[in-house]
Coordinates of C-alpha atoms in Angstrom, one line a residue:
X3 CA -10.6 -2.1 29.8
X4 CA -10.3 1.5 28.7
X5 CA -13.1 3.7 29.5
X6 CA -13.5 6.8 26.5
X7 CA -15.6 9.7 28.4
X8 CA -15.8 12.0 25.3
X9 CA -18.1 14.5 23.7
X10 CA -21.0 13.1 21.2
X11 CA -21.8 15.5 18.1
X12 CA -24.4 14.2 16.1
X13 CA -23.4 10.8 15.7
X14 CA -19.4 11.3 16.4
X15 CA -17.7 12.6 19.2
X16 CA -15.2 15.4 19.3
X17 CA -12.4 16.9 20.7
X18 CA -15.0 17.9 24.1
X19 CA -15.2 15.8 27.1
X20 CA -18.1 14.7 28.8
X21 CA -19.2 12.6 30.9
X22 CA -21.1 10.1 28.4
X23 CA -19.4 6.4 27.1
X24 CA -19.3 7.1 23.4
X25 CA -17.9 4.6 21.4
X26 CA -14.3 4.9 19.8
X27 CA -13.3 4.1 16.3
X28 CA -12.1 1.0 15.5
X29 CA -9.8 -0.7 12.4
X30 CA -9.2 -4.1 10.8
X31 CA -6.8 -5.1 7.9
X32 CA -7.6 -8.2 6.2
X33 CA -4.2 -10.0 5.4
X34 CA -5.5 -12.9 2.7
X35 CA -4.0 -15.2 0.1
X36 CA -5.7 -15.0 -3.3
X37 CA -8.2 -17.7 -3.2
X38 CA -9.9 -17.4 0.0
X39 CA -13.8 -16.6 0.1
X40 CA -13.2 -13.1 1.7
X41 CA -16.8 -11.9 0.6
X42 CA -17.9 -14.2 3.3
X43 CA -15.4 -13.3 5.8
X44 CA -16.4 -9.8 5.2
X45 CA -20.2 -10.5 5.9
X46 CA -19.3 -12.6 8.8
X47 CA -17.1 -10.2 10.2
X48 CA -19.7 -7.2 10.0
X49 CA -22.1 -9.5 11.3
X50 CA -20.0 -9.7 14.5
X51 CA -19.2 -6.5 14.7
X52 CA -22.9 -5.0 14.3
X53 CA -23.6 -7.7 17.4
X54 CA -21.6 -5.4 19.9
X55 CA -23.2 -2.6 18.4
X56 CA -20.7 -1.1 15.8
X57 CA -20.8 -0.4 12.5
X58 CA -19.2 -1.9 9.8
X59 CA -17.5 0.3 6.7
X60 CA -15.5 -1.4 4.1
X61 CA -12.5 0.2 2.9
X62 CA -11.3 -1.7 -0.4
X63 CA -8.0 -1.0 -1.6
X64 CA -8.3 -1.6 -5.3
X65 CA -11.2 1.0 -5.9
X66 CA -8.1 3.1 -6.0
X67 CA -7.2 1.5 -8.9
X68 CA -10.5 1.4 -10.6
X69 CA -11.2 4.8 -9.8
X70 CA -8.2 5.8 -12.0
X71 CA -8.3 4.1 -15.5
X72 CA -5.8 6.9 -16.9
X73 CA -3.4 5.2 -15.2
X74 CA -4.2 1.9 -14.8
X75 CA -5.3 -0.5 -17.7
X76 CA -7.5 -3.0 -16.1
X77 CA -9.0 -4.3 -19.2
X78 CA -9.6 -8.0 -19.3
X79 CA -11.0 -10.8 -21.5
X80 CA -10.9 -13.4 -19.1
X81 CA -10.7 -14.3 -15.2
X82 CA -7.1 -14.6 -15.2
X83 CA -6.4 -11.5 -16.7
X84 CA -8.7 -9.7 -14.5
X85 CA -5.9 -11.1 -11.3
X86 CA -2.8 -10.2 -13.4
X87 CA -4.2 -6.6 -14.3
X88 CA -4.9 -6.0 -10.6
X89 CA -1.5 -7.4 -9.5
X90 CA 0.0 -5.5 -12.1
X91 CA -1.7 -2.0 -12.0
X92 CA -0.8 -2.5 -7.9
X93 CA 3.0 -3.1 -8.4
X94 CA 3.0 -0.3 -10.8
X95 CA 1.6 1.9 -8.1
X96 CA 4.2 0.9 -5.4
X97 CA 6.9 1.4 -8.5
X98 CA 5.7 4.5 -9.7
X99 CA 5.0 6.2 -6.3
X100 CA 8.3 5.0 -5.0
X101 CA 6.4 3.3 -1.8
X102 CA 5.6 0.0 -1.4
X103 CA 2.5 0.9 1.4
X104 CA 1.0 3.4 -1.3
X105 CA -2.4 1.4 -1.6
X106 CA -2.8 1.7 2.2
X107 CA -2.4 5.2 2.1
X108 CA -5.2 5.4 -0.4
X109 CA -7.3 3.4 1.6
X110 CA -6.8 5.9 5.1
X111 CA -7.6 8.9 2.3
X112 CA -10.6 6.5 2.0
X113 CA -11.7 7.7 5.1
X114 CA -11.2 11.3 5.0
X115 CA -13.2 11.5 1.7
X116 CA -16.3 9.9 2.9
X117 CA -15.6 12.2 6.1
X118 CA -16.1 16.2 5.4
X119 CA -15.7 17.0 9.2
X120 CA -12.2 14.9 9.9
X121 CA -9.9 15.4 11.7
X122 CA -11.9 17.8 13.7
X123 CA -14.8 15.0 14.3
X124 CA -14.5 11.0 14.1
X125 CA -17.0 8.4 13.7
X126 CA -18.2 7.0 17.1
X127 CA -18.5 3.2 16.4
X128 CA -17.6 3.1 13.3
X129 CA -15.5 -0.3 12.5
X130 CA -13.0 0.2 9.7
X131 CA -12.5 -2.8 7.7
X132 CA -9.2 -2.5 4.5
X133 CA -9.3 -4.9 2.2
X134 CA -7.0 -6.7 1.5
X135 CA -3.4 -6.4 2.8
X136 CA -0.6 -8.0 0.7
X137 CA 2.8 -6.2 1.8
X138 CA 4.8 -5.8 5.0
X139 CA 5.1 -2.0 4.2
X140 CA 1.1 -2.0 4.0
X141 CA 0.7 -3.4 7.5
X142 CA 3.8 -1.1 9.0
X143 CA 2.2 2.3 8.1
X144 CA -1.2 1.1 9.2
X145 CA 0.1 0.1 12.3
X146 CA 1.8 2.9 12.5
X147 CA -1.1 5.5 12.2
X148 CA -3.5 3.7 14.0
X149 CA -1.2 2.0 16.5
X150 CA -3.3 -0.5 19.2
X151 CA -6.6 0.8 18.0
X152 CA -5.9 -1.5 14.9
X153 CA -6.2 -5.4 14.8
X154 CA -4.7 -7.2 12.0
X155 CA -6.7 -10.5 10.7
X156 CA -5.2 -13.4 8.8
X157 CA -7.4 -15.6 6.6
X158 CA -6.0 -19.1 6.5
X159 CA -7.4 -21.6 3.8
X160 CA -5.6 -25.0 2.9
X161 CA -4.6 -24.8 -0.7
X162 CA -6.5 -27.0 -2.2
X163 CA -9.3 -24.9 -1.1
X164 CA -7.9 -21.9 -2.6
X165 CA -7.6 -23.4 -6.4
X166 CA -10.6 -25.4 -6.1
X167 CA -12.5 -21.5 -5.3
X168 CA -10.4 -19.9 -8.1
X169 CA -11.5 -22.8 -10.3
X170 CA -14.9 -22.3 -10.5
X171 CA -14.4 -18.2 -10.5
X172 CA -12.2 -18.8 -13.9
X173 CA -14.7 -21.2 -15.4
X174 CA -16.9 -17.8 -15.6
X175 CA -15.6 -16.7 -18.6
X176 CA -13.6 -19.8 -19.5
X177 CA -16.0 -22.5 -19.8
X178 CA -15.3 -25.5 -22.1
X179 CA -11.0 -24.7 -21.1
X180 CA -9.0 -28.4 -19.5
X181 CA -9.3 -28.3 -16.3
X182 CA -5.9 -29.3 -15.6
X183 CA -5.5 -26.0 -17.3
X184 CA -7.6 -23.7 -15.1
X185 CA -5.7 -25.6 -12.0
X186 CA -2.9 -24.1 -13.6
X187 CA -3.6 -20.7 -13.5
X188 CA -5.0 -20.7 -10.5
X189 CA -1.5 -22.1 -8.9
X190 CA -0.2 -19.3 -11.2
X191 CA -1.8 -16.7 -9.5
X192 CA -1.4 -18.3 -6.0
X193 CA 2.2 -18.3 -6.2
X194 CA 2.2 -14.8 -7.4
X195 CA 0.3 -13.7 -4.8
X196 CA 2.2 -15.3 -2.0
X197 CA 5.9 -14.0 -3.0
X198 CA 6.5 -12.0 -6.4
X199 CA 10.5 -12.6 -5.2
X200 CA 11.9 -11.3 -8.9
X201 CA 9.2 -8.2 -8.7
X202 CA 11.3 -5.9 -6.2
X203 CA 7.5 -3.7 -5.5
X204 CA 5.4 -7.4 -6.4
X205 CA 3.3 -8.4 -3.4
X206 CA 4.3 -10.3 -0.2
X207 CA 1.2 -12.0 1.3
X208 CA 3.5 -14.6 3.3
X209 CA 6.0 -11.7 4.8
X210 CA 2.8 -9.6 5.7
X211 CA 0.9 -12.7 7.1
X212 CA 2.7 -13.2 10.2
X213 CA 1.9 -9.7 11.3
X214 CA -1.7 -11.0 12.5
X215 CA -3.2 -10.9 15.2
X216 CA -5.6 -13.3 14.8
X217 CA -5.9 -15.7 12.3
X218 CA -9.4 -17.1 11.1
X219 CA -10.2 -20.2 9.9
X220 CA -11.7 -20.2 6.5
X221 CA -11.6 -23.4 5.3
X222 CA -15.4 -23.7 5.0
X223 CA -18.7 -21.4 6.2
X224 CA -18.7 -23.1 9.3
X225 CA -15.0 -22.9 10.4
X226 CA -15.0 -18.9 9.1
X227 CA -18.2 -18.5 11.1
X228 CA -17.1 -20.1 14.2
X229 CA -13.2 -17.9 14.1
X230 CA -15.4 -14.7 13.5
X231 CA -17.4 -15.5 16.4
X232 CA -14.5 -16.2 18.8
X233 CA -12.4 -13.1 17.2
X234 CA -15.2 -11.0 18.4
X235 CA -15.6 -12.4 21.9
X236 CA -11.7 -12.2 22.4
X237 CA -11.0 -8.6 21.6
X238 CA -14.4 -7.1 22.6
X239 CA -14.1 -8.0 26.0
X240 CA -15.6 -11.3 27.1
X241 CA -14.3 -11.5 30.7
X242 CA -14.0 -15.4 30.0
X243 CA -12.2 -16.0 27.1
X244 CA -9.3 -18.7 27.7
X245 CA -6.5 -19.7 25.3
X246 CA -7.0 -23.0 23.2
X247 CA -4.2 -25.5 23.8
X248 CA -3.0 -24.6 20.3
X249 CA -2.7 -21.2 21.1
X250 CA -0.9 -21.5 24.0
X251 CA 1.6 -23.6 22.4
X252 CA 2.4 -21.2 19.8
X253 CA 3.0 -18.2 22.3
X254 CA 5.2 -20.3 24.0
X255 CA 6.9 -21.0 20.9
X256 CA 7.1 -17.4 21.0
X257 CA 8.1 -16.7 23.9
X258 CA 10.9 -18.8 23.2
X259 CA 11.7 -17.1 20.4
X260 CA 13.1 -14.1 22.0
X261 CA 15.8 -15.6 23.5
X262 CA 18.0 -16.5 20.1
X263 CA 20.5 -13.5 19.5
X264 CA 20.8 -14.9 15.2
X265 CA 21.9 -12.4 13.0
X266 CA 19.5 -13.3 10.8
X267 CA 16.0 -13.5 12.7
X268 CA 14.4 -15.4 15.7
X269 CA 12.6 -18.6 15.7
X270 CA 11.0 -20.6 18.1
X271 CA 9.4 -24.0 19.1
X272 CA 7.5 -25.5 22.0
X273 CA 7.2 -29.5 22.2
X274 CA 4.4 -30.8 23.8
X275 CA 3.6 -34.3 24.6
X276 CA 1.0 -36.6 23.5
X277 CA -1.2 -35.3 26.5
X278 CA -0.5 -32.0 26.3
X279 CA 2.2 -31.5 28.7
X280 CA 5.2 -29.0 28.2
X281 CA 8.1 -31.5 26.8
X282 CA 11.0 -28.8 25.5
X283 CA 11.5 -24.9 24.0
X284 CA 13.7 -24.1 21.9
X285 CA 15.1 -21.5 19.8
X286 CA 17.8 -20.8 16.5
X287 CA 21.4 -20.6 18.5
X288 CA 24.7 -21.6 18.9
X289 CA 25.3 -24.4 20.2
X290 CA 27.5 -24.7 23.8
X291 CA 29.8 -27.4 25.2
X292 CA 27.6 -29.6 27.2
X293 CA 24.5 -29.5 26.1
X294 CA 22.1 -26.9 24.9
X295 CA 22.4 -23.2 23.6
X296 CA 24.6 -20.3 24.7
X297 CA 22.8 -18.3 27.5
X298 CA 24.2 -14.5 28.0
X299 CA 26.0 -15.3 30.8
X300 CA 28.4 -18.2 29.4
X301 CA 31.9 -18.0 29.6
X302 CA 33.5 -17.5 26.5
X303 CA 30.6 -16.0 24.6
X304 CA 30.9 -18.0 20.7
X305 CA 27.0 -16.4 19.5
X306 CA 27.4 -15.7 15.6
X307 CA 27.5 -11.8 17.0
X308 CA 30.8 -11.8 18.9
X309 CA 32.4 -13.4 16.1
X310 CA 30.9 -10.6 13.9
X311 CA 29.9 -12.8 11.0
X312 CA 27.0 -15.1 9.5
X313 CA 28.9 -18.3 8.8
X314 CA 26.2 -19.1 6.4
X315 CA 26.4 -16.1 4.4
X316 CA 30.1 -16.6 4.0
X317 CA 30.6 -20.0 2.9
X318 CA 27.9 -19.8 0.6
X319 CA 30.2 -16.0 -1.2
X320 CA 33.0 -18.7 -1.0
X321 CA 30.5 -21.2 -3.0
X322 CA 29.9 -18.6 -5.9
X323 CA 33.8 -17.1 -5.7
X324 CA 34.7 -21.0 -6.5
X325 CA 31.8 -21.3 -9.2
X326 CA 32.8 -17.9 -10.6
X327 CA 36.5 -18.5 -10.4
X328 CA 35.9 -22.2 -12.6
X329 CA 33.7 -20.6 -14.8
X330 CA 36.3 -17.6 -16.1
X331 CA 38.2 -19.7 -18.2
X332 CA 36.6 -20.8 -21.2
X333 CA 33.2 -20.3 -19.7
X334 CA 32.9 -16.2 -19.6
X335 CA 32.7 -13.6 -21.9
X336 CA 36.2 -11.4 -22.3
X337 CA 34.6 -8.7 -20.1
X338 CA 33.7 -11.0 -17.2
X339 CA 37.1 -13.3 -17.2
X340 CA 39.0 -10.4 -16.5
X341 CA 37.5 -9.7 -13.3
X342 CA 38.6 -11.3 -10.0
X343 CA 36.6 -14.2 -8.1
X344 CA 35.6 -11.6 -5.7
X345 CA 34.5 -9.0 -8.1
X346 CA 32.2 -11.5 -10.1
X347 CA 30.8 -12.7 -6.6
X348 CA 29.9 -9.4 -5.6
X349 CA 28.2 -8.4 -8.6
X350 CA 26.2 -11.6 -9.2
X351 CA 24.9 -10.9 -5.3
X352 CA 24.0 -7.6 -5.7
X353 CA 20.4 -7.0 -4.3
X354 CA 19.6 -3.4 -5.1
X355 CA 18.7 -1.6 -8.1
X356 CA 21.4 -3.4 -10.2
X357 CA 20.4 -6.6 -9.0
X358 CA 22.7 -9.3 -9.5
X359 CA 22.0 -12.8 -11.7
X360 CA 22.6 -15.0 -8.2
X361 CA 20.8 -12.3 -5.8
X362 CA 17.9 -15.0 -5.5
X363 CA 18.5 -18.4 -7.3
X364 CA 18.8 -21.1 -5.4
X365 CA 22.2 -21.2 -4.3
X366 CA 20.8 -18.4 -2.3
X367 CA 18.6 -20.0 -0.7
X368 CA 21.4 -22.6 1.2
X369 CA 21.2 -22.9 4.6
X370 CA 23.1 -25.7 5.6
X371 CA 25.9 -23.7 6.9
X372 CA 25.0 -21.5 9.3
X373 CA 26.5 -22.4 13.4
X374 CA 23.3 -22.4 14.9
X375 CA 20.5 -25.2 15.6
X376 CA 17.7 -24.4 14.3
X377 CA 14.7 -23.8 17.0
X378 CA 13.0 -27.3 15.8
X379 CA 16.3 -28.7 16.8
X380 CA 17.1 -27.4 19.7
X381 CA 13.4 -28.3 21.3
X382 CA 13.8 -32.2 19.7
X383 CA 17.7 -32.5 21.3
X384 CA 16.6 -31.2 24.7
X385 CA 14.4 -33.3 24.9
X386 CA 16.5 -36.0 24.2
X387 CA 18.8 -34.9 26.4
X388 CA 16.5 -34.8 29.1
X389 CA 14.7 -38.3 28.5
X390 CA 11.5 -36.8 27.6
X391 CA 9.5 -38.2 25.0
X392 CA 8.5 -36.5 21.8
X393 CA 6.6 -39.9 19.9
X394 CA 3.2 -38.9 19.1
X395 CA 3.3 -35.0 20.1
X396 CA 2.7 -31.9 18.6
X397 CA 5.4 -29.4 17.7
X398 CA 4.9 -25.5 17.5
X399 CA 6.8 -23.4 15.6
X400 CA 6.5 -19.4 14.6
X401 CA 8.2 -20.7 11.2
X402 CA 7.2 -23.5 9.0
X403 CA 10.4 -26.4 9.5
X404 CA 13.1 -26.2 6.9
X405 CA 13.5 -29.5 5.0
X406 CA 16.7 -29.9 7.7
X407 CA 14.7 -29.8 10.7
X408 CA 11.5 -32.1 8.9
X409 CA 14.0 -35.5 9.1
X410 CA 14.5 -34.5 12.5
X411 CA 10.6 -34.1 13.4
X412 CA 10.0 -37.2 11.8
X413 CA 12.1 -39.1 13.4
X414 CA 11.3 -37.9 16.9
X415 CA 8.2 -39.8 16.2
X416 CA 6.1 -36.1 16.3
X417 CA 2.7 -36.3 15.2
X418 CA 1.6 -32.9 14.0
X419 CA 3.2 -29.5 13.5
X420 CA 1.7 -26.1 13.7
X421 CA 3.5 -23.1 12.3
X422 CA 2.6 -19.4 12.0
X423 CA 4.5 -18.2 9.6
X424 CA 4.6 -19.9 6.0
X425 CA 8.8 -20.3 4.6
X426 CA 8.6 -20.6 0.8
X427 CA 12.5 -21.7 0.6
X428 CA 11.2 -25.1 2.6
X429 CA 11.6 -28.3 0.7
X430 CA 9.5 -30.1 2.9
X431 CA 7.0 -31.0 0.2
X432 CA 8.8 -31.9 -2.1
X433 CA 11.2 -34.4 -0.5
X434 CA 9.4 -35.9 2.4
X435 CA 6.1 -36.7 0.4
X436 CA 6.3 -39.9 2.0
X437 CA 6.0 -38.9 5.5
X438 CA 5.0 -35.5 5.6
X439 CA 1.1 -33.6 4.6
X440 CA 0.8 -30.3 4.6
X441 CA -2.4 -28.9 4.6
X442 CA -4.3 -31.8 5.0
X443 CA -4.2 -35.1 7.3
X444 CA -3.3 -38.6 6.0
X445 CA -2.4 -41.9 7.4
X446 CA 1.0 -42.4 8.6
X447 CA 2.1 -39.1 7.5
X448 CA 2.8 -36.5 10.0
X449 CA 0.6 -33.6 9.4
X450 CA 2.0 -30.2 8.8
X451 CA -0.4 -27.3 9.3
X452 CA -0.8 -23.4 9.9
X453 CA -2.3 -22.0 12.7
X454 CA -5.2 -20.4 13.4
X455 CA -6.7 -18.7 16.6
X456 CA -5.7 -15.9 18.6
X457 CA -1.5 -15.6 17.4
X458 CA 1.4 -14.5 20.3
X459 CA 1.0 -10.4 18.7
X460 CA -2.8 -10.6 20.3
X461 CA -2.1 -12.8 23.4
X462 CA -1.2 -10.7 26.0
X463 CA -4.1 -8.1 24.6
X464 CA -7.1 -10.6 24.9
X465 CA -6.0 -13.4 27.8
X466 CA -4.3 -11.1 29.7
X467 CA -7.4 -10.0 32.6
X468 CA -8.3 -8.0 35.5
X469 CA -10.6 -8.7 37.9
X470 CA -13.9 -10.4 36.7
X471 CA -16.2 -10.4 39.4
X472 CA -18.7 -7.5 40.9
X473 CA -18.6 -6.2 44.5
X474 CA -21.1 -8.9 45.5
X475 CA -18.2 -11.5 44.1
X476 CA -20.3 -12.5 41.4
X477 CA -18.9 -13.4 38.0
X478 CA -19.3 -10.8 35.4
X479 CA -21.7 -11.2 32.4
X480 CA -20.8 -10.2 29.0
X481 CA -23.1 -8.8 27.4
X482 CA -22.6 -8.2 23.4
X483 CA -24.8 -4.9 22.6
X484 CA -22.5 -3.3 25.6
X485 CA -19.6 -4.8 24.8
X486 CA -16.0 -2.3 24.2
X487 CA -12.9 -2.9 22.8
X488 CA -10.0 -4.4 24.7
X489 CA -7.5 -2.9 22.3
X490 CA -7.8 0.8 22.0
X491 CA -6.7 3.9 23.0
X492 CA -8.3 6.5 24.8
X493 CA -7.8 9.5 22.6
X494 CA -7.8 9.2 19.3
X495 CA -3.8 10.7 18.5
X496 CA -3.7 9.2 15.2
X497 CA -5.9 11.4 13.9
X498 CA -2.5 13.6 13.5
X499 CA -0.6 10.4 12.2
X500 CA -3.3 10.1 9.8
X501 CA -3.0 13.8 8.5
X502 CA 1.1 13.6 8.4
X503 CA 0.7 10.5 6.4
X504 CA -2.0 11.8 3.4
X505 CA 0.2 14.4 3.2
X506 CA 2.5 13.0 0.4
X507 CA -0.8 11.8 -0.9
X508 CA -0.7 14.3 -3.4
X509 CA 3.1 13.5 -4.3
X510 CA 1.8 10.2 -5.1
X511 CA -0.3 11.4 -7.7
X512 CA 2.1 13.5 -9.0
X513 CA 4.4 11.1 -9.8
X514 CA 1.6 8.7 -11.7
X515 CA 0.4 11.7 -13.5
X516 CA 4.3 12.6 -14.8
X517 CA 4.7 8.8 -15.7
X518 CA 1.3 8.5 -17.2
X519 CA 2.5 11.9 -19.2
X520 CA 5.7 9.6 -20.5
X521 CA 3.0 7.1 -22.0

């Protein structure tokens, strides 16, 4: 635990030292689909944090938004358009501004305005909570300014859930509308929310998601209640505070992880058995001769990065060239025809500025080519290999199972999967119905479901423990008024990040005001 021996100035400390505890500033960025009941999570959550004896202040991103209505039309008739206005006035923003994390720099100048005497003096025990995260770039600068004196949350609902909530919040000013209607739009607005892909600045709830530290369970009061209460215990300090078996699955999954070498990114899974034991790891890699995955020191070395190519991302260019190539004749305009295979290809893949007609259809989205096993895989063959049993156990994974790897889970005779991050190009729903739930449990289906607890980015911080016992070898109490936080720093250095960073605040503005001026 980190002990802060600072200077206290009427109700902050300063840049002094002295010999009194004081304590230190904390933040918390709530990453949450559309849908959940984050009022609650909110109260719940400065419920905990007044129980060790800090104080919570809300930081909402959108008041941005409100606050200027020069530039942002936010103007609605109905529920629904209430949702679109805000997603639309908040791409606009990340458009405009040229920065995709512009709301969360509004949200840190949050801070400084309701603070005269910053960065000189800083809030002792305050608790900074920013609502709601919904990009990657969002979570990166936060992390980067505050660094380990921020905690990112995760708010996990099942879907139904979600539409039933947004349901009865568009029947406010829709009453007497089909229901199947209002299910509608609410699915609308959830699948917005969770990946605008054809909205290059459109939010990204399932890419920033994974970024968590902790993910609560807020399915119903009593599950969001019970998460708060353990979130609070784990990273303020309670000397007794053990992993769950489901969190210790999925940092092994983790851990696992780190050993592929894909081009593309790192996934990993931990089998266990029907009791709980370890059965297989594995991770996304090349096969080897024999059995099992490429290690560093095998003899040749065939990982996709000696060969200096994604196999996947090849043969599906060769895909389109073909397409392209059959299509010239008789199929394209004059202008197209003329133009080789491999020009077409490359200009119907373009992902930038320019972007492409095939940058992210489907044919995309293949991933049946590519050399290596896929983590799920690799776990479910070792343990073949090895004789160990995999009917009736639970598989963790940091990704949701591609409709590939589901046939194989299935088969193994696996009972449940957990996952922690969501994959929206999975076609797991829609093609293993029969044997597959996700979100909820049935009979004879194998249940498919997110994880909550304490994920593998908090692990180490929380479980990781020094000695808990006194000189008299007594167990130590915890204690929740004096309770500290396991995760901080002990000076405050992003207090300079902070300034560096609401520094091209006013750039920001500029550029709304000269494209408000275009209006």
């Amino acid at each position: 635990m980190v002990h802060h021996f600072l200077k206290f100035s009427t109700g902050a400390w300063s840049r002094g030292v002295d010999k009194i505890r004081i304590r230190p500033e904390v933040f918390f960025g709530l990453i949450s689909p559309i849908g959940v009941d984050l009022d609650l999570v909110q109260s719940e959550l400065s419920e905990g944090l007044r129980r060790v004896s800090f104080t919570p202040k809300l930081i909402k991103l959108t008041d941005f938004l409100r606050e200027h209505p020069e530039w942002f039309d936010l103007r609605f008739e109905t529920e629904f358009q209430r949702y679109e206005k805000f997603i639309q006035a908040g791409n606009r923003f990340c458009r405009v501004s040229k920065r995709r994390d512009a709301l969360a720099v509004t949200g840190i100048a949050q801070i400084y305005r309701d603070q005269e005497d910053r960065p000189n003096v800083i809030a002792a025990g305050a608790a900074y909570i920013f609502r709601q995260l919904k990009r990657v770039e969002e979570v990166k600068t936060l992390r980067e300014v505050y660094g380990s004196n921020i905690l990112f949350i995760g708010c996990y609902s099942p879907k139904r859930s979600r539409v039933r909530n947004l349901v009865s919040i568009l029947l406010k000013s829709e009453r007497g509308t089909d229901a199947n209607e209002l299910e509608a739009q609410a699915l609308k607005i959830i699948g917005i929310d969770e990946n605008q892909k054809d909205e290059k600045d459109g939010q990204r709830f399932l890419d920033a998601y994974p970024h968590a530290d902790f993910i609560i369970d807020c399915t119903d009061p009593t599950t969001i209640r019970s998460s708060v209460s353990r979130f609070i215990e784990c990273f303020f300090g309670h000397p007794f505070v053990s992993p769950t078996r489901d969190e210790h699955g999925m940092y092994l999954a983790q851990t696992a992880s780190l050993r592929s070498s894909d081009l593309s990114r790192q996934v990993g899974a931990a089998i266990f058995g029907a009791n709980r034991e370890i059965v297989s790891l594995g991770c996304n890699e090349v096969p080897a001769y024999g059995g099992g995955t490429y290690w560093l020191d095998h003899r040749p070395d065939a990982r996709d990065f000696q060969l200096g190519y994604d196999s996947n991302a090849r043969i599906r260019a060769d895909m389109i060239r073909d397409l392209l190539g059959r299509l010239r004749e008789g199929w394209l305009s004059e202008d197209y025809a003329a133009k080789s295979p491999e020009e077409l290809a490359t200009e119907a893949l373009r992902d930038d500025e320019e972007q492409g007609p095939l940058a992210r259809a489907m044919i995309a989205d293949v991933i049946e080519y590519g050399r290596m096993v896929h983590a799920e895989m690799n776990a479910i063959t070792d343990a073949a290999r090895f004789g160990r049993a995999t009917k009736d156990g639970t598989l963790f994974c940091t990704t949701m199972p591609c409709h590939m790897c589901t046939k194989l889970v299935v088969a193994a005779g696996i009972k449940e999967v957990q996952y922690l991050q969501p994959y929206y190009k999975s076609l797991v729903r829609e093609l293993y119905e029969d044997s597959v739930a996700i979100d909820e449990s049935l009979p004879n289906r194998v249940r498919f479901r997110p994880f909550v607890g304490v994920t593998p980015n908090g692990f180490r911080k929380v479980f990781e423990k020094a000695r808990r016992k006194n000189n008299q070898d007594v167990a130590d109490r915890w204690n929740p008024t004096d309770a500290f936080p396991i995760f901080t720093t002990g000076y405050p250095s992003y207090l300079n990040t902070e300034s560096n960073v609401l520094s091209g605040l006013d750039e920001l503005n500029d550029r709304m005001q000269q494209e408000a001026g275009k209006g």
